[in-house]
PDB file of N, CA and C in Angstrom:
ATOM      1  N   UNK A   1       0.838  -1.174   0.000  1.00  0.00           N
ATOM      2  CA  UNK A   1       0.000   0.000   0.000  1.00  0.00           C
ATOM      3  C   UNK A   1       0.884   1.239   0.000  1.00  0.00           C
ATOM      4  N   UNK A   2       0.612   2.482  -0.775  1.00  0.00           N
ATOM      5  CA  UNK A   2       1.153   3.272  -0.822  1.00  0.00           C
ATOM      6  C   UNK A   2       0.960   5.002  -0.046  1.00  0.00           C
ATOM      7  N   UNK A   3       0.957   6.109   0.562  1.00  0.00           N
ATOM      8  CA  UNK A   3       1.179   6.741   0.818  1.00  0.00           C
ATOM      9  C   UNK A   3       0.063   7.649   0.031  1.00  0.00           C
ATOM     10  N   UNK A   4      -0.283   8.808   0.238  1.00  0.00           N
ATOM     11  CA  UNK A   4      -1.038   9.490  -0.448  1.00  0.00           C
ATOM     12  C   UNK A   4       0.116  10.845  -0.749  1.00  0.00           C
ATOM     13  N   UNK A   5       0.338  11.497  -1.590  1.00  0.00           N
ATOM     14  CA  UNK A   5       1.514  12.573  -1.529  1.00  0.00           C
ATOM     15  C   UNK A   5       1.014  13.684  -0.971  1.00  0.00           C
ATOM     16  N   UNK A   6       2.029  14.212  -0.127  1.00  0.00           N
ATOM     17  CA  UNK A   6       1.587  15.978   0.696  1.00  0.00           C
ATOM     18  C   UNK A   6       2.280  16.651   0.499  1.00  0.00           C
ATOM     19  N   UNK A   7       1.804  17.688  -0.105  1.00  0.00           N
ATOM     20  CA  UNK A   7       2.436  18.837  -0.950  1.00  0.00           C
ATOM     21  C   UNK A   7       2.434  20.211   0.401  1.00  0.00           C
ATOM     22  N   UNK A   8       3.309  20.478   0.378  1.00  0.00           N
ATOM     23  CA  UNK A   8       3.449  21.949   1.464  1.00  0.00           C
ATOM     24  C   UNK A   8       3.552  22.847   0.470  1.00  0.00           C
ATOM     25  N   UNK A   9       2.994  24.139   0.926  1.00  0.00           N
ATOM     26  CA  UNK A   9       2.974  24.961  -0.086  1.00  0.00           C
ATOM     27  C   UNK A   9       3.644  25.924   0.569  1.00  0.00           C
ATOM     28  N   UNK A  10       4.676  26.607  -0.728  1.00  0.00           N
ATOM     29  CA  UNK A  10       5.201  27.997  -0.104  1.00  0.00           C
ATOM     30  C   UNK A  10       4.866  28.232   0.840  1.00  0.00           C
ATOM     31  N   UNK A  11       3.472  28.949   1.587  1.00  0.00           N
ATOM     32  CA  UNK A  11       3.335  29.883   1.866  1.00  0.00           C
ATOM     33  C   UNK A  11       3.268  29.310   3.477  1.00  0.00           C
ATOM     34  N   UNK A  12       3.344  27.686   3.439  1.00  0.00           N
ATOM     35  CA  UNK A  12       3.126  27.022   4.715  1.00  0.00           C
ATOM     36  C   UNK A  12       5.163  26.658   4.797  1.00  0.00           C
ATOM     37  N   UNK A  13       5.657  27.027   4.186  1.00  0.00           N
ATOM     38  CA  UNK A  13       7.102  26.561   4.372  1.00  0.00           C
ATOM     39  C   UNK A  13       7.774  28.066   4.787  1.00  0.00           C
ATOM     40  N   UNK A  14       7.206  28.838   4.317  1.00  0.00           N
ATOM     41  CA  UNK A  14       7.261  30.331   4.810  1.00  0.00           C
ATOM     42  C   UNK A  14       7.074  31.334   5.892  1.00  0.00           C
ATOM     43  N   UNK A  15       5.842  30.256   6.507  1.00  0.00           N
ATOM     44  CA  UNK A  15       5.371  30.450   7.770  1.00  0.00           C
ATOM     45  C   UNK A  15       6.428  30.125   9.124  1.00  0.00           C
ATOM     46  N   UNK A  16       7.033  28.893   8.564  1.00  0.00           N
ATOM     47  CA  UNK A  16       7.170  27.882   9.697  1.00  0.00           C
ATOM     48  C   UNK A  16       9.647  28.371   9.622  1.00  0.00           C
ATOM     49  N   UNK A  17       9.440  29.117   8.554  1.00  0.00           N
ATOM     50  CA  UNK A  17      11.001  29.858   8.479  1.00  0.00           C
ATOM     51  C   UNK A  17      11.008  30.725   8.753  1.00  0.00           C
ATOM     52  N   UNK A  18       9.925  31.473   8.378  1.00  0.00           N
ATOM     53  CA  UNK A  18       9.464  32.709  10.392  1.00  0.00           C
ATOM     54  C   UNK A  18       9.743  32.354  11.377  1.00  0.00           C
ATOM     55  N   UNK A  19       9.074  31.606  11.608  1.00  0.00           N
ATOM     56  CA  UNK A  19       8.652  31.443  12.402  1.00  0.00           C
ATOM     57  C   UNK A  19       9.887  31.093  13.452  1.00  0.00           C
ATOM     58  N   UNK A  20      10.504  29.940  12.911  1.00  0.00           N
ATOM     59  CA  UNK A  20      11.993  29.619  13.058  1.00  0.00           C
ATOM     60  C   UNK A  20      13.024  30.273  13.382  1.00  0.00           C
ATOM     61  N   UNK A  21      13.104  31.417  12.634  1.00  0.00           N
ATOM     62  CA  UNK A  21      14.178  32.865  12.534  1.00  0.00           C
ATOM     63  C   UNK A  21      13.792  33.924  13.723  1.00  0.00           C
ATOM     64  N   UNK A  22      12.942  34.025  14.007  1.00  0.00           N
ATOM     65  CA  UNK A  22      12.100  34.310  15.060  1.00  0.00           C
ATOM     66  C   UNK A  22      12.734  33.787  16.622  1.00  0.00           C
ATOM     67  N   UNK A  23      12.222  32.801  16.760  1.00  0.00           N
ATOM     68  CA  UNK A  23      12.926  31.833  17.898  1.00  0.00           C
ATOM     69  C   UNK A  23      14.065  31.872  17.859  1.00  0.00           C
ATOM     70  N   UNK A  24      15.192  31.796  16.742  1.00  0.00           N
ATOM     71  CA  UNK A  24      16.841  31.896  16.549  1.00  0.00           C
ATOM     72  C   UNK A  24      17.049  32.972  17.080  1.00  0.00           C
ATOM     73  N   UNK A  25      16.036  34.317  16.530  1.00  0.00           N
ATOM     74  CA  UNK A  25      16.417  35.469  17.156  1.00  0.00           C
ATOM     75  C   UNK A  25      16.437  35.733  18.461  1.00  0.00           C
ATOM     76  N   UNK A  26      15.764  35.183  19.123  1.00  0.00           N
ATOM     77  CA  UNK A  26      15.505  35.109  20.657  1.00  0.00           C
ATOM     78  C   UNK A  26      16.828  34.253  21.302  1.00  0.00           C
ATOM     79  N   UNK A  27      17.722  34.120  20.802  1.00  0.00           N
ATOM     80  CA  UNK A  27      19.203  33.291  20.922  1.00  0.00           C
ATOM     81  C   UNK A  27      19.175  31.893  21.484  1.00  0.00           C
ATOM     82  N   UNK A  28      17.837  31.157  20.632  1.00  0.00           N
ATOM     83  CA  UNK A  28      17.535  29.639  21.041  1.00  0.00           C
ATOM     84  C   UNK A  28      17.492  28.886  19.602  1.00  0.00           C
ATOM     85  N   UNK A  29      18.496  28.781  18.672  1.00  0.00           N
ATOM     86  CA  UNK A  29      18.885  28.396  17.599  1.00  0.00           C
ATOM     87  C   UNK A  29      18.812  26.565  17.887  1.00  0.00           C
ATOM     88  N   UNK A  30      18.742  25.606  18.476  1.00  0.00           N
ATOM     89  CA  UNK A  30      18.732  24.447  18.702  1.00  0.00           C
ATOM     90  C   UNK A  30      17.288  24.296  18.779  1.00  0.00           C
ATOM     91  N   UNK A  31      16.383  25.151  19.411  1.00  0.00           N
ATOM     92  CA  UNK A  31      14.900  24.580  19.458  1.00  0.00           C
ATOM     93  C   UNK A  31      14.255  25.240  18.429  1.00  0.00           C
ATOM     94  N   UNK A  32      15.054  26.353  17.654  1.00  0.00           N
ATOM     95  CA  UNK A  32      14.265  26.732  15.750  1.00  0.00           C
ATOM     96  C   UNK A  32      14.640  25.660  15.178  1.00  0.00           C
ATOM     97  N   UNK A  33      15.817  24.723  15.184  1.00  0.00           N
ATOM     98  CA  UNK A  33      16.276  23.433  14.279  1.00  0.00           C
ATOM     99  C   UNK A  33      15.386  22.612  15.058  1.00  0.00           C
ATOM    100  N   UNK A  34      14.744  22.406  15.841  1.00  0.00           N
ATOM    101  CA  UNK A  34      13.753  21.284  16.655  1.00  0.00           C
ATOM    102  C   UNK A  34      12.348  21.538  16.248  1.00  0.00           C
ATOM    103  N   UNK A  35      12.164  22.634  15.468  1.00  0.00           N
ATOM    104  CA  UNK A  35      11.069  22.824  15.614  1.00  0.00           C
ATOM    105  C   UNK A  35      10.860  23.081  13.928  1.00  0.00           C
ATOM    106  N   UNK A  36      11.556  23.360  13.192  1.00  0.00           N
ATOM    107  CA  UNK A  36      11.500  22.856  11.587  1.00  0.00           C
ATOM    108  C   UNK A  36      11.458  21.441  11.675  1.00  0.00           C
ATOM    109  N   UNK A  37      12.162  20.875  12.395  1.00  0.00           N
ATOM    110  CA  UNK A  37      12.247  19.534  12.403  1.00  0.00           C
ATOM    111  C   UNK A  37      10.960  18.815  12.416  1.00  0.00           C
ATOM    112  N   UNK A  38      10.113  18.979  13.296  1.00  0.00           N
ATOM    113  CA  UNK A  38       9.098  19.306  13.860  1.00  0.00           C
ATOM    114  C   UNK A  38       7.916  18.812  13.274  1.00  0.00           C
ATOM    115  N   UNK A  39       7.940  20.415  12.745  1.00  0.00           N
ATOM    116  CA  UNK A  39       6.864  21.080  11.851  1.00  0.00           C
ATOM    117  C   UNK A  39       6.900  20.094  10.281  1.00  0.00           C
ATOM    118  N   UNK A  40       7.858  20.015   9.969  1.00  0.00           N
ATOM    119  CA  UNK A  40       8.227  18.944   8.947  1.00  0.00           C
ATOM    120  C   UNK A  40       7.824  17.877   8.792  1.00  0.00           C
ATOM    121  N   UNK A  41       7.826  16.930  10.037  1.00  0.00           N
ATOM    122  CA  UNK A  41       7.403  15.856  10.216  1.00  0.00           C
ATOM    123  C   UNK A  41       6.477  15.709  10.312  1.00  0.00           C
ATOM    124  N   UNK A  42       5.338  16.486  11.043  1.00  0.00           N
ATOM    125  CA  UNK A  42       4.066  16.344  10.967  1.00  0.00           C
ATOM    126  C   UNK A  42       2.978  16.810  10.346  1.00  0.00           C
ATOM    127  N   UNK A  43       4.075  17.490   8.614  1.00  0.00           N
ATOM    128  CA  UNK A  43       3.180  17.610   7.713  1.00  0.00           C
ATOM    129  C   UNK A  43       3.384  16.194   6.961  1.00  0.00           C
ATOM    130  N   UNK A  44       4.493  15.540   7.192  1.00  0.00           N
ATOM    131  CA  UNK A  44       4.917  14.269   6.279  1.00  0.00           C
ATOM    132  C   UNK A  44       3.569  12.932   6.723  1.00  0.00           C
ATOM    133  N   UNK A  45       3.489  13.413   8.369  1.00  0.00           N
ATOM    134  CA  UNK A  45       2.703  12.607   8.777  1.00  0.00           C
ATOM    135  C   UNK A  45       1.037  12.791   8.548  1.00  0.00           C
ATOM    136  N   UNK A  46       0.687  13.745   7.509  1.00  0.00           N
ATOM    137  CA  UNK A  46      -0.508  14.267   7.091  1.00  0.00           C
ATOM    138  C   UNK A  46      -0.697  13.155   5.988  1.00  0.00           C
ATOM    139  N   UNK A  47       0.006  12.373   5.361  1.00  0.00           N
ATOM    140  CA  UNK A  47       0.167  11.675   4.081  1.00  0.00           C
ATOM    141  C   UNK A  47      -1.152  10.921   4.786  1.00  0.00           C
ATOM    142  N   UNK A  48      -2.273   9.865   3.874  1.00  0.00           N
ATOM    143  CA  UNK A  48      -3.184   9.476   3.709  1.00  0.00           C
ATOM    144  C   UNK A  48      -2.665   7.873   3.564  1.00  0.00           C
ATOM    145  N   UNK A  49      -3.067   6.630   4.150  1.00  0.00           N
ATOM    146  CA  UNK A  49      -2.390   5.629   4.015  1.00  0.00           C
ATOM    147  C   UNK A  49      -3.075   4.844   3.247  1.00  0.00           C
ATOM    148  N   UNK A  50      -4.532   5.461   3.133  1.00  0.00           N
ATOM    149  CA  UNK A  50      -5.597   4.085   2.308  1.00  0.00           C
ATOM    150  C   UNK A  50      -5.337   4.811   1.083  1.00  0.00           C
ATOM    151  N   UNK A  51      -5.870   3.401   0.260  1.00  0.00           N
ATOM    152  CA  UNK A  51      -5.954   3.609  -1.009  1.00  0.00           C
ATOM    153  C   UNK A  51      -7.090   4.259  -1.993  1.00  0.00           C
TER     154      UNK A  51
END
């Protein structure tokens, strides 16, 4: 069985590198890389498993 594909769009990859740069700016650069990390994963985990 295969995966359904999840497309992020600009404007949600844009959000979340704010968002990121943001938090870095606040001089916590390990939890903006924890939290792209994150955010990443649980759009991957949006994928659809049935067919």
């Amino acid at each position: 069985m295969g995966k359904r594909k999840v497309t992020i769009l600009d404007t949600a990859s844009d959000a979340v590198a704010e968002a990121a740069f943001y938090v870095e700016g606040k001089g916590l650069p390990e939890t903006a890389k924890e939290f792209v990390t994150d955010a990443f994963s649980f759009f991957s985990s949006l994928a659809d498993d049935r067919i």
